[in-house]
mmCIF file of C-alpha atoms in Angstrom:
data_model
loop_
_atom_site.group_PDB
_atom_site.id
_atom_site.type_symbol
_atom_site.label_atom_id
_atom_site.label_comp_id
_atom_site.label_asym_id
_atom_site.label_seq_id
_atom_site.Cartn_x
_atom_site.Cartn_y
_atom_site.Cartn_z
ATOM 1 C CA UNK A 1 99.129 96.874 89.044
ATOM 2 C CA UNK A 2 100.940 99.357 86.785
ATOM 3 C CA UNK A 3 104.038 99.555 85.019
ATOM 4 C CA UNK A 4 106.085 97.389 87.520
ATOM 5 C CA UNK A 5 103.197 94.741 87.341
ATOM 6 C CA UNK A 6 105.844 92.274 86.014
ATOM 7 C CA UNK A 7 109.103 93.085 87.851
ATOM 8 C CA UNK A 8 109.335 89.723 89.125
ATOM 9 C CA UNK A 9 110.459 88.463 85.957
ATOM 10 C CA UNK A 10 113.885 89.182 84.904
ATOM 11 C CA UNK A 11 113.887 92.997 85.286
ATOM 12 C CA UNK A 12 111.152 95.507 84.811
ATOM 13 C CA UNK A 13 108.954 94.833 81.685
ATOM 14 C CA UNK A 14 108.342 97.938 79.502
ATOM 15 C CA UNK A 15 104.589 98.442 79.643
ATOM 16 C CA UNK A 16 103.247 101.160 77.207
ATOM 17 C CA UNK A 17 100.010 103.398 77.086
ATOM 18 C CA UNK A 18 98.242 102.809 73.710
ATOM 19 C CA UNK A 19 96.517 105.097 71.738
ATOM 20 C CA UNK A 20 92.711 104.986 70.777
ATOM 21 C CA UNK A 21 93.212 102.835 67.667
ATOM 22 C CA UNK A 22 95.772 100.561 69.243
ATOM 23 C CA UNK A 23 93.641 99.817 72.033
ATOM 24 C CA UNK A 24 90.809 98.921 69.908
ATOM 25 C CA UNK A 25 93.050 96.423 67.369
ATOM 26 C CA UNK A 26 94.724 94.750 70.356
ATOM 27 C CA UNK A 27 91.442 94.388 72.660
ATOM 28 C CA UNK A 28 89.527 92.671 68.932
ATOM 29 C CA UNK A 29 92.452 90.331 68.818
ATOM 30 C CA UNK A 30 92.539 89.428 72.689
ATOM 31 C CA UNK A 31 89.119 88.896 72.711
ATOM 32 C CA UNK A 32 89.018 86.384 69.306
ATOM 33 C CA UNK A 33 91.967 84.687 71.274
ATOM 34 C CA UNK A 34 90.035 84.027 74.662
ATOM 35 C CA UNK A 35 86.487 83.220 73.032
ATOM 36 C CA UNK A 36 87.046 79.570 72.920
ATOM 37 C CA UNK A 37 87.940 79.098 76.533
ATOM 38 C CA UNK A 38 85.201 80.809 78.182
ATOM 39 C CA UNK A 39 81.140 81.020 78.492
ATOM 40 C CA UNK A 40 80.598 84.444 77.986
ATOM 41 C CA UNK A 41 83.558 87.546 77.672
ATOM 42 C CA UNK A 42 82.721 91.478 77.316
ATOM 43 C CA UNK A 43 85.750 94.394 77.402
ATOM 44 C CA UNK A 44 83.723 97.467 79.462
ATOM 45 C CA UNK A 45 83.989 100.386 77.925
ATOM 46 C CA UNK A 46 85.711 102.816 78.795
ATOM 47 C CA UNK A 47 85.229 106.439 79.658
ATOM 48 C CA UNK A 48 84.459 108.611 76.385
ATOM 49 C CA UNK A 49 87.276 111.028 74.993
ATOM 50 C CA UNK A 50 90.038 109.276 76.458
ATOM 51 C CA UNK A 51 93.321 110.290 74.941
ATOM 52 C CA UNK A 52 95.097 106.905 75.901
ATOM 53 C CA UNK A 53 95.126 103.580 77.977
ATOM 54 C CA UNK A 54 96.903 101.899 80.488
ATOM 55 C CA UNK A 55 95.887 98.703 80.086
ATOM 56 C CA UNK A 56 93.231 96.401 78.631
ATOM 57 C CA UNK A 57 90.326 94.830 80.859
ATOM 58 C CA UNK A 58 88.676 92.170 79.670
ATOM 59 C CA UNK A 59 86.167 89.955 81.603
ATOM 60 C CA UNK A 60 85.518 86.393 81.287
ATOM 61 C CA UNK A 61 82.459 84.319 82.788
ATOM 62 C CA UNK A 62 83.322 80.501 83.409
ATOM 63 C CA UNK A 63 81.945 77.453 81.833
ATOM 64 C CA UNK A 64 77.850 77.161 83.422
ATOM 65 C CA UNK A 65 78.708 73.286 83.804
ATOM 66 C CA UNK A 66 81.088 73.125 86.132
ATOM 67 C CA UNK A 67 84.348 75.372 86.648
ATOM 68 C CA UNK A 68 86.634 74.934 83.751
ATOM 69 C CA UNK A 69 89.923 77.122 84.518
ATOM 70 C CA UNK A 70 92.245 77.297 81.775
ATOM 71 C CA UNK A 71 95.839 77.426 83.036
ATOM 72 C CA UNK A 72 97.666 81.401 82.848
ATOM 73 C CA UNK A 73 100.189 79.307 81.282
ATOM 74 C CA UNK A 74 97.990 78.299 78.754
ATOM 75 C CA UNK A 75 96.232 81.530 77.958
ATOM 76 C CA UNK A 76 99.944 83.321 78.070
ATOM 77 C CA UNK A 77 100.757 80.756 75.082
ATOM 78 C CA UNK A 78 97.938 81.559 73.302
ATOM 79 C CA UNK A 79 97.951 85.241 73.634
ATOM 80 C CA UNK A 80 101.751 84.823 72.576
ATOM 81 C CA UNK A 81 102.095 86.534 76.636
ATOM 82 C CA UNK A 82 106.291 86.728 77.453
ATOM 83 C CA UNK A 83 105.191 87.022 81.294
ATOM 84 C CA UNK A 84 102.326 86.875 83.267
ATOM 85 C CA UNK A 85 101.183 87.194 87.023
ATOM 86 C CA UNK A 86 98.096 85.851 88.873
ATOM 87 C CA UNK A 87 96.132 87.674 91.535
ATOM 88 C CA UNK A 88 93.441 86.555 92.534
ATOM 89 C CA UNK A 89 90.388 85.929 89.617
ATOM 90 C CA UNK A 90 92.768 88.700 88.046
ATOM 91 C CA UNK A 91 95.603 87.166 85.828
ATOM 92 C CA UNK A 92 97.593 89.790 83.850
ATOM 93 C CA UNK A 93 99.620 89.664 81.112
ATOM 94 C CA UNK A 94 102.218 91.118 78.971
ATOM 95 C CA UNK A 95 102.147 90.827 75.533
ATOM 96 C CA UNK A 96 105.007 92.113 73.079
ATOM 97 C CA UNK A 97 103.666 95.301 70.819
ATOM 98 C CA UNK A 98 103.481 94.329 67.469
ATOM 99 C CA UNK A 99 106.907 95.091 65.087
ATOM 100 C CA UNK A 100 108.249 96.116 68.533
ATOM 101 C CA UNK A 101 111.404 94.313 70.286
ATOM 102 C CA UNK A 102 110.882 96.550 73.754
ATOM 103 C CA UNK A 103 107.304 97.734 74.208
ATOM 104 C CA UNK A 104 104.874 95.276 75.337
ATOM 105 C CA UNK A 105 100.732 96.651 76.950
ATOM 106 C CA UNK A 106 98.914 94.666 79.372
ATOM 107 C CA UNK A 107 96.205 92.504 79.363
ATOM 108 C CA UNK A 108 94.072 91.895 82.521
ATOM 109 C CA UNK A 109 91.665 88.947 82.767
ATOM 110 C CA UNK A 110 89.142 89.420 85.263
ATOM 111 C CA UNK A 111 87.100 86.117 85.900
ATOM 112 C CA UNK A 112 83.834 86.117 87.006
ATOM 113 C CA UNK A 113 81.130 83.922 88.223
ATOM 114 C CA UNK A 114 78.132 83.493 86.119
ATOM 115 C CA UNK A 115 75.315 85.439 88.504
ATOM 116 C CA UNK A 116 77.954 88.186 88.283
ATOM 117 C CA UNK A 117 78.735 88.503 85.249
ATOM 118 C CA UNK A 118 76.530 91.042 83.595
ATOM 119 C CA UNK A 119 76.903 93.353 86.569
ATOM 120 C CA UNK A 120 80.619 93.254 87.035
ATOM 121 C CA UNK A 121 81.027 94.153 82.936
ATOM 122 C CA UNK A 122 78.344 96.803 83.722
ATOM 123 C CA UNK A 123 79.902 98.178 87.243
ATOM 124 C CA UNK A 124 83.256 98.942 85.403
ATOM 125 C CA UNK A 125 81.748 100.646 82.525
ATOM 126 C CA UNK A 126 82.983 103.894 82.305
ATOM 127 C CA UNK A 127 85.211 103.928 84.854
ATOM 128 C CA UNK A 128 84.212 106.652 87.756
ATOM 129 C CA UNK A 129 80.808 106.455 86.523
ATOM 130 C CA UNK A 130 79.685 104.453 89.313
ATOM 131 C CA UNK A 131 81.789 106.200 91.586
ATOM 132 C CA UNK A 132 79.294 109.816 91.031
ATOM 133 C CA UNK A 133 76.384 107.638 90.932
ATOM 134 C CA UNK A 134 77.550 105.974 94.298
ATOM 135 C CA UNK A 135 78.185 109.394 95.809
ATOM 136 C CA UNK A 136 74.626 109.985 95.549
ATOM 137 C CA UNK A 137 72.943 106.794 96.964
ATOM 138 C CA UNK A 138 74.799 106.716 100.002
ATOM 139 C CA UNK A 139 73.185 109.672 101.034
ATOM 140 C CA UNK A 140 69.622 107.844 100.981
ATOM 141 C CA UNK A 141 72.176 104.259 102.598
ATOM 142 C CA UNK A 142 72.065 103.052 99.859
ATOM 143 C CA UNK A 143 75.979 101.345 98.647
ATOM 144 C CA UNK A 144 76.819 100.564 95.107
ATOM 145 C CA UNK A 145 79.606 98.400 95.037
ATOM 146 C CA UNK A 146 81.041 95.113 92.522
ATOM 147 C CA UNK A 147 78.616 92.710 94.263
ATOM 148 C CA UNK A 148 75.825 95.098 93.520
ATOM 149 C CA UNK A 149 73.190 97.130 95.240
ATOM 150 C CA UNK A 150 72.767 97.417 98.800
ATOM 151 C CA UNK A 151 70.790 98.972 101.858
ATOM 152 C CA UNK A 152 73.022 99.799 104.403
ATOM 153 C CA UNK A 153 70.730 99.410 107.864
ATOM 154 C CA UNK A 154 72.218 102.167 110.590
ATOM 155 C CA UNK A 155 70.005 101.153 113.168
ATOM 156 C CA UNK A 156 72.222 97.509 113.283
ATOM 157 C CA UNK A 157 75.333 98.508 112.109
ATOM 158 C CA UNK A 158 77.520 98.615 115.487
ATOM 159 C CA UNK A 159 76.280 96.110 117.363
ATOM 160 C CA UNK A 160 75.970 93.062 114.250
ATOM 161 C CA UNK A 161 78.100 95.254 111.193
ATOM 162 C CA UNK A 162 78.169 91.802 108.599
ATOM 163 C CA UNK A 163 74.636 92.160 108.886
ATOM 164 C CA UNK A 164 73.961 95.643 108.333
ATOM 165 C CA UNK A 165 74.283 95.591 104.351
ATOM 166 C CA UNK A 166 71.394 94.493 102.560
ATOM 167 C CA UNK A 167 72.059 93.050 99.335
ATOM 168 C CA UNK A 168 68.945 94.182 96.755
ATOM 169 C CA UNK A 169 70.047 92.906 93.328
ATOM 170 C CA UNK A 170 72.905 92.154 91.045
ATOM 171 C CA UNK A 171 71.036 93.359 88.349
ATOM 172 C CA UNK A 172 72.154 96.602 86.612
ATOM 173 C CA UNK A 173 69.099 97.158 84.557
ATOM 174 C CA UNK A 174 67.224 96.807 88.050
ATOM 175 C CA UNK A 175 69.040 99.299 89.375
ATOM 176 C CA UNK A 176 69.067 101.423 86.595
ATOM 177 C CA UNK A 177 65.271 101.252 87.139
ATOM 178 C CA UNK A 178 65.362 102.199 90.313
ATOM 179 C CA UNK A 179 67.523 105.087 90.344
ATOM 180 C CA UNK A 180 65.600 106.402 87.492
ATOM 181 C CA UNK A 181 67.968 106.333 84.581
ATOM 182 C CA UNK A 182 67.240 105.504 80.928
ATOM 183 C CA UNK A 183 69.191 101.845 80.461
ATOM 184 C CA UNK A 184 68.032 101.474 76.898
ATOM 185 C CA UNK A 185 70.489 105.169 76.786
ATOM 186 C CA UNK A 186 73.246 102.900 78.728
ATOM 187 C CA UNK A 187 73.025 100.325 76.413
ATOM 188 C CA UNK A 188 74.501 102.931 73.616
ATOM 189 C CA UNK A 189 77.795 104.026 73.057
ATOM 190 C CA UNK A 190 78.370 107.610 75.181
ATOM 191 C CA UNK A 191 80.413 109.389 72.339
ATOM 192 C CA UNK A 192 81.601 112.129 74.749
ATOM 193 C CA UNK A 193 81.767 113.398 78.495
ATOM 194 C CA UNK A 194 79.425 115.447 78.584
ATOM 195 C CA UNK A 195 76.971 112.985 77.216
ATOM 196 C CA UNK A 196 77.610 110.822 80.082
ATOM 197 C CA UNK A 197 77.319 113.248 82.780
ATOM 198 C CA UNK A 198 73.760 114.245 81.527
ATOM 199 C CA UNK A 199 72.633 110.823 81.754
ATOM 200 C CA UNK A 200 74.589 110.098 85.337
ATOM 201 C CA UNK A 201 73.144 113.239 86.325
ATOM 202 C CA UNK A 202 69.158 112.297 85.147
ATOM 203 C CA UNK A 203 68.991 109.716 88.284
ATOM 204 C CA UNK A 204 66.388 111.332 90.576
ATOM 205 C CA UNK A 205 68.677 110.208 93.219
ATOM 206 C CA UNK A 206 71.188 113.042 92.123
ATOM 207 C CA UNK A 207 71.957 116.316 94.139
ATOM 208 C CA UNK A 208 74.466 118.602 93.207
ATOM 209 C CA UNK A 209 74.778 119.601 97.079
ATOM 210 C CA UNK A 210 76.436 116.151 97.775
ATOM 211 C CA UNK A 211 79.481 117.127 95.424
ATOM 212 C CA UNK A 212 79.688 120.895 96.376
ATOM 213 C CA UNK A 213 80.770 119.652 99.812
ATOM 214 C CA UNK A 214 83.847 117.774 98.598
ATOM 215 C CA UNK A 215 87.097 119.281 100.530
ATOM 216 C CA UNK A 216 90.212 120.069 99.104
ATOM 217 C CA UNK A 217 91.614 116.639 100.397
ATOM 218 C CA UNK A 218 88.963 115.187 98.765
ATOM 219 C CA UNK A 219 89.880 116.998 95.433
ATOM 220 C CA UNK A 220 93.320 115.990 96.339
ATOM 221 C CA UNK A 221 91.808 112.485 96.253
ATOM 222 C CA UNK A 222 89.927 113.193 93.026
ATOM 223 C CA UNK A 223 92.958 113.838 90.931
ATOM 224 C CA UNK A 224 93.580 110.070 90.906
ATOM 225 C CA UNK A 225 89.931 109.828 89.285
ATOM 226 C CA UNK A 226 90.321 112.257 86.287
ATOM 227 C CA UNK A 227 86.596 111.644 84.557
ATOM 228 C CA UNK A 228 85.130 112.526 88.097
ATOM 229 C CA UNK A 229 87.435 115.485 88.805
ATOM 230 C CA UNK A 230 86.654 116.802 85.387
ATOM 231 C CA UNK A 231 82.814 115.919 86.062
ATOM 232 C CA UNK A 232 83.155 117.839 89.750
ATOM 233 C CA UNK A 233 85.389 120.981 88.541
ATOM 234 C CA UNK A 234 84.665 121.585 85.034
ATOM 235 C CA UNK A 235 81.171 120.201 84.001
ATOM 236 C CA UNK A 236 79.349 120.785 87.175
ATOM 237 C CA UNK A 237 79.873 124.546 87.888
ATOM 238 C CA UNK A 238 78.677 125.295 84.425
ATOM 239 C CA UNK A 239 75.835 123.390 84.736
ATOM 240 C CA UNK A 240 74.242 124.975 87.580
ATOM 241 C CA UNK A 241 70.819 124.243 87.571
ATOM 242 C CA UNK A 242 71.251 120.553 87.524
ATOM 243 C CA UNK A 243 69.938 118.953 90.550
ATOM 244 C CA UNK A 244 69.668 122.199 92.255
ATOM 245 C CA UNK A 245 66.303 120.905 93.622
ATOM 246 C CA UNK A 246 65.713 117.511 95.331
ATOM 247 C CA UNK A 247 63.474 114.952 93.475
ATOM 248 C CA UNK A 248 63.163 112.537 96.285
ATOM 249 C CA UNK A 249 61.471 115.256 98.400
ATOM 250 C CA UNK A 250 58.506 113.649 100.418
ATOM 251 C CA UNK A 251 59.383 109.564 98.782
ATOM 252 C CA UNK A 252 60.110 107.125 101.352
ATOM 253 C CA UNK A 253 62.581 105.165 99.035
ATOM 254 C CA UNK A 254 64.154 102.482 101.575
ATOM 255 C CA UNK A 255 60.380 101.180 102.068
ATOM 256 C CA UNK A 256 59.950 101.366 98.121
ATOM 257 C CA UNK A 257 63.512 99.646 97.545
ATOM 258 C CA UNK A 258 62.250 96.883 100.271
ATOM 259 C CA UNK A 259 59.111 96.486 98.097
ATOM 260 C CA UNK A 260 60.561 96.745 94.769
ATOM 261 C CA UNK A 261 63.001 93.915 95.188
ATOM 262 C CA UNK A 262 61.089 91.909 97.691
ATOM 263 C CA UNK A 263 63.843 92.335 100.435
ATOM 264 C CA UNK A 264 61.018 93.791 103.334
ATOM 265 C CA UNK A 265 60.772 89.901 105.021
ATOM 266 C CA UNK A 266 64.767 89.787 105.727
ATOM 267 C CA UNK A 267 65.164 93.469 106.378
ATOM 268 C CA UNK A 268 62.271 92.630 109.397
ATOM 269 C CA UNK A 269 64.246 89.606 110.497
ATOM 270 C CA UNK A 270 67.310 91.618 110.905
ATOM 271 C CA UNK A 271 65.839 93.868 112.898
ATOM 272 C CA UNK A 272 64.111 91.827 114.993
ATOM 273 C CA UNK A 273 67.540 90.055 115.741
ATOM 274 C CA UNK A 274 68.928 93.690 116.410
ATOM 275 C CA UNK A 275 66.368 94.416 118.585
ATOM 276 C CA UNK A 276 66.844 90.716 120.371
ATOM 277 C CA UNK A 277 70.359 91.752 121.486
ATOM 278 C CA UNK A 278 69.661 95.253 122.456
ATOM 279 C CA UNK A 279 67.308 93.919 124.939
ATOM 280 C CA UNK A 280 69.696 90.926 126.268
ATOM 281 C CA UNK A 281 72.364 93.485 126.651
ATOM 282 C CA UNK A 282 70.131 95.478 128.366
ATOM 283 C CA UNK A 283 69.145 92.669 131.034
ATOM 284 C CA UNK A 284 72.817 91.564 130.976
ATOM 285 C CA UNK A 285 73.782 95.546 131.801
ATOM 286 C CA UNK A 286 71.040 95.492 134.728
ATOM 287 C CA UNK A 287 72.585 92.331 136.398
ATOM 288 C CA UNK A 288 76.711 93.687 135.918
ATOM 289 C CA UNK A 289 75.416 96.475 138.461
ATOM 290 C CA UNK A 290 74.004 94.080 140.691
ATOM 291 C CA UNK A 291 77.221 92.131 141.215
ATOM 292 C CA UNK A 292 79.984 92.445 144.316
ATOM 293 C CA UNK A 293 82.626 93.276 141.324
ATOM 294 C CA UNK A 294 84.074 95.925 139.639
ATOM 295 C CA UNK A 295 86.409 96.729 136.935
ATOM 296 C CA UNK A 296 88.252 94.233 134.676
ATOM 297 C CA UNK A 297 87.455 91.232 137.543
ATOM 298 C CA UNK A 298 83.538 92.212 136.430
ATOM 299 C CA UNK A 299 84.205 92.236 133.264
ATOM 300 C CA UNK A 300 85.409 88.721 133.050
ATOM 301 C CA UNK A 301 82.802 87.319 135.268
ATOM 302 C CA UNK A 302 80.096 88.637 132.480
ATOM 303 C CA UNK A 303 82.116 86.928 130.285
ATOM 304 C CA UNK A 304 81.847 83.654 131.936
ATOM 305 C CA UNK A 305 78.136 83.980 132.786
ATOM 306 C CA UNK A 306 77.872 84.133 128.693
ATOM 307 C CA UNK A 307 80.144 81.581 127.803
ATOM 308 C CA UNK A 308 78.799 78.837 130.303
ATOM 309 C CA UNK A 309 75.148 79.550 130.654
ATOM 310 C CA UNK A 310 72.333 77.560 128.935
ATOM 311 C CA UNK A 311 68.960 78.124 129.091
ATOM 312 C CA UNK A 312 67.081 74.428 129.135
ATOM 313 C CA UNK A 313 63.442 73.209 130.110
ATOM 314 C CA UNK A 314 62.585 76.986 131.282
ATOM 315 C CA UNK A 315 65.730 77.615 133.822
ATOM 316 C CA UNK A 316 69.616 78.315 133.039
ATOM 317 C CA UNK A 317 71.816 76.120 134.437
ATOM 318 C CA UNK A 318 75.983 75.962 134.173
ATOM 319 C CA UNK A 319 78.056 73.995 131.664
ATOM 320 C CA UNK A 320 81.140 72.848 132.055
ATOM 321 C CA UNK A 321 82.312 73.688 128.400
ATOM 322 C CA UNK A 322 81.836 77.060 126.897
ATOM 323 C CA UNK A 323 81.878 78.458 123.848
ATOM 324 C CA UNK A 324 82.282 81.974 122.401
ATOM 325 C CA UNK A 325 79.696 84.136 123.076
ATOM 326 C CA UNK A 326 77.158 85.182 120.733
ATOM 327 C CA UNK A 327 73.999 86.913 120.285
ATOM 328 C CA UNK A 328 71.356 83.433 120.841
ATOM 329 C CA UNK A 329 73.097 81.830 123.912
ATOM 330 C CA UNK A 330 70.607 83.297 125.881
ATOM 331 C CA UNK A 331 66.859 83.625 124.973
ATOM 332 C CA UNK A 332 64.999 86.862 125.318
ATOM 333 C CA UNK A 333 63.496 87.050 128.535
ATOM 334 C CA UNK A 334 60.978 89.475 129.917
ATOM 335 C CA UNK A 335 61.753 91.444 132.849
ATOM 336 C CA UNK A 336 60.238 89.283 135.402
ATOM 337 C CA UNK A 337 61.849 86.458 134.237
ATOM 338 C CA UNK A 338 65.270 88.143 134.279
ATOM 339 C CA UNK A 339 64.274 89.565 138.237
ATOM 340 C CA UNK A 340 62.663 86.526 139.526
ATOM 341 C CA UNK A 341 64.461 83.781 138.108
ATOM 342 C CA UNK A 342 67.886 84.829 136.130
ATOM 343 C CA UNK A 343 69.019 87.412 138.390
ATOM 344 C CA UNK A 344 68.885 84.669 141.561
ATOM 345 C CA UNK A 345 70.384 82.091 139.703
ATOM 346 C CA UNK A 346 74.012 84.503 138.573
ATOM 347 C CA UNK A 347 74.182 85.352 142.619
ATOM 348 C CA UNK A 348 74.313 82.142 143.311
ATOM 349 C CA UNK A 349 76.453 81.019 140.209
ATOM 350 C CA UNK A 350 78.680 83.431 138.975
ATOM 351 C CA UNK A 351 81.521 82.468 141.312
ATOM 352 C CA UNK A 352 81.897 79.100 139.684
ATOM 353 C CA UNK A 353 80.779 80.293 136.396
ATOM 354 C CA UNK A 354 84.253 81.904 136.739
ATOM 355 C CA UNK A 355 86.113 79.575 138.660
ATOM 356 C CA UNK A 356 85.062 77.259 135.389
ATOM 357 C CA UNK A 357 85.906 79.752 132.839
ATOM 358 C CA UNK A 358 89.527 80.333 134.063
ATOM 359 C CA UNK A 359 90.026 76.471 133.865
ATOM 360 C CA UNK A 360 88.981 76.300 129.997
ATOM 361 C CA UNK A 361 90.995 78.839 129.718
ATOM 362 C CA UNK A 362 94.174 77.383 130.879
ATOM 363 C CA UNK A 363 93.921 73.922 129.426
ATOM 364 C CA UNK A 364 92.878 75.443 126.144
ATOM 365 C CA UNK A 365 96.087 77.628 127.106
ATOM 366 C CA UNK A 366 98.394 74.251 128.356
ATOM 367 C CA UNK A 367 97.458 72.016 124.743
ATOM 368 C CA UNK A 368 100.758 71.038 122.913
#
């Protein structure tokens, strides 16, 4: 949120950057303060060498036993918080710096669900870390994001796009695993940069050739991000032989991700749905062309067809209430079917299919 975070309340708030040692003093105390309220709390840690801070992050994982929130209200008392906002699972607040009248830092709260717990503290470790080990899985479709690591599927991403991610694991030490990186290294302090980018850069999954294609807009872009700009203009170039040669060369690692985390039986169920409504829109396509219609008037009559056909006891036949149109409406039927019986049925039908359609439409339309 930034330095206007808490405008809302009675003018602008003064929100200061602290220094190394304050940051450290203020996050112990925070943390002592919010212990009793919550399961489980961690502070990630942030990048190595970092000259000040905006803010303090702390997560906090809810009671197992049922969702016990503590009011902001509450916390604010406690924390001895002069304002606070909430957004979200995010509730931030401002807390007076001590033997100070005007200066206050910020505090943000992030509250997270038990399953995600462990990889949400990990995820915003070290700030852009994730973001340069992200820029390399995504080459191989791979996403990193705060809900953790996923397969992006290509083949299925037009046509059924909520579909196309694959979620793997919320695991970090998984993934770590996977990607090749020493966690047992993780789990240690990085005391500076350059430590970090050595171990970011150990993942097999790293190339340098993904980050020597970054544009000047994305540079641009990469001065908001100052551990990755210093990791793309500074520590890279003099590190030139790091991943200057591929180590996935010849591994098949979507079939060994699919395999690893037991994901291959849903991956083949969403293709096989994919390739379900590739073929209906195929047969659907064929019979269009085979109607007296054109244009927008054609159009609508598909529409109908969709909304109002059913597909009982072997044979469609026309209801008089539709529904929107989706993917299973209509079973997948083999070309003869579609010729012999399908394809007679829509001549005969598609008239009053529409007919039918437009009246929905306009009660739906005429309801108070």
């Amino acid at each position: 949120m930034g330095r206007r975070a808490f405008v809302a309340w009675s003018g602008p708030v003064n929100i200061v950057r602290l220094t190394p040692q304050q940051y450290l003093d203020f996050r112990d105390k925070c943390e002592d303060i919010l212990i009793p309220y919550y399961a489980g709390i961690c502070t990630p840690s942030e990048a190595p060498e970092k000259q000040d801070h905006g803010n303090i992050d702390i997560f906090v994982c809810l009671k197992r036993h049922g969702i016990e929130l503590v009011s902001n209200a509450d916390l604010a008392k406690a924390l001895g918080a002069t304002h606070h906002l909430l957004n979200g699972p995010t509730s931030s607040f401002a807390i007076p710096v001590p033997a100070s009248e005007v200066e206050f830092f910020r505090l943000d709260v992030h509250i997270s669900l038990p399953y995600f717990f462990e990889w949400e503290t990990t995820f915003y470790t070290h700030e852009d870390m994730w973001h340069i080990l992200g820029m390399c899985t995504i080459q191989q479709e791979f996403r990193v994001s705060v809900t953790g690591l996923h397969l992006r599927i290509p083949e299925i991403a037009q046509k059924l796009p909520n579909h196309s991610l694959l979620h793997l694991t919320s695991d970090p030490w998984e993934l770590m695993d996977f990607l090749g990186l020493d966690a047992d290294r993780f789990r240690h302090e990085f005391q500076t940069l350059n430590d970090l980018f050595v171990w970011a850069t150990s993942s097999r999954f790293f190339e340098r050739q993904y980050f020597e294609r970054q544009t000047l807009d994305s540079h641009s872009r990469a001065t908001k991000r100052p551990m990755y700009l210093a990791f793309l203009t500074d520590w890279l170039p003099q590190h030139p032989e790091v991943g200057a040669v591929s180590r996935l060369h010849g591994v098949d690692v979507v079939k060994e991700a699919l395999t690893k985390f037991d994901r291959k039986e849903e991956w083949r169920k969403r293709m096989e749905r994919y390739e379900s409504i590739k073929i209906k829109e195929a047969h659907w396509n064929w019979i269009a062309k085979r109607l007296p219609l054109q244009g927008e008037e054609l159009t609508e009559a598909v529409e109908s067809l969709k909304a109002l056909l059913r597909w009982r006891h072997g044979a469609p036949e026309l209801v008089s209430k539709g529904y929107a149109y989706t993917s299973d409406s209509l079973p997948v039927l083999d070309d003869r079917t579609v010729i012999t019986v399908l394809l007679p049925w829509v001549a005969k039908n598609w008239q009053a299919a529409l007919d039918q359609h437009r009246r929905n439409q306009w009660q739906n339309h005429a309801k108070p």
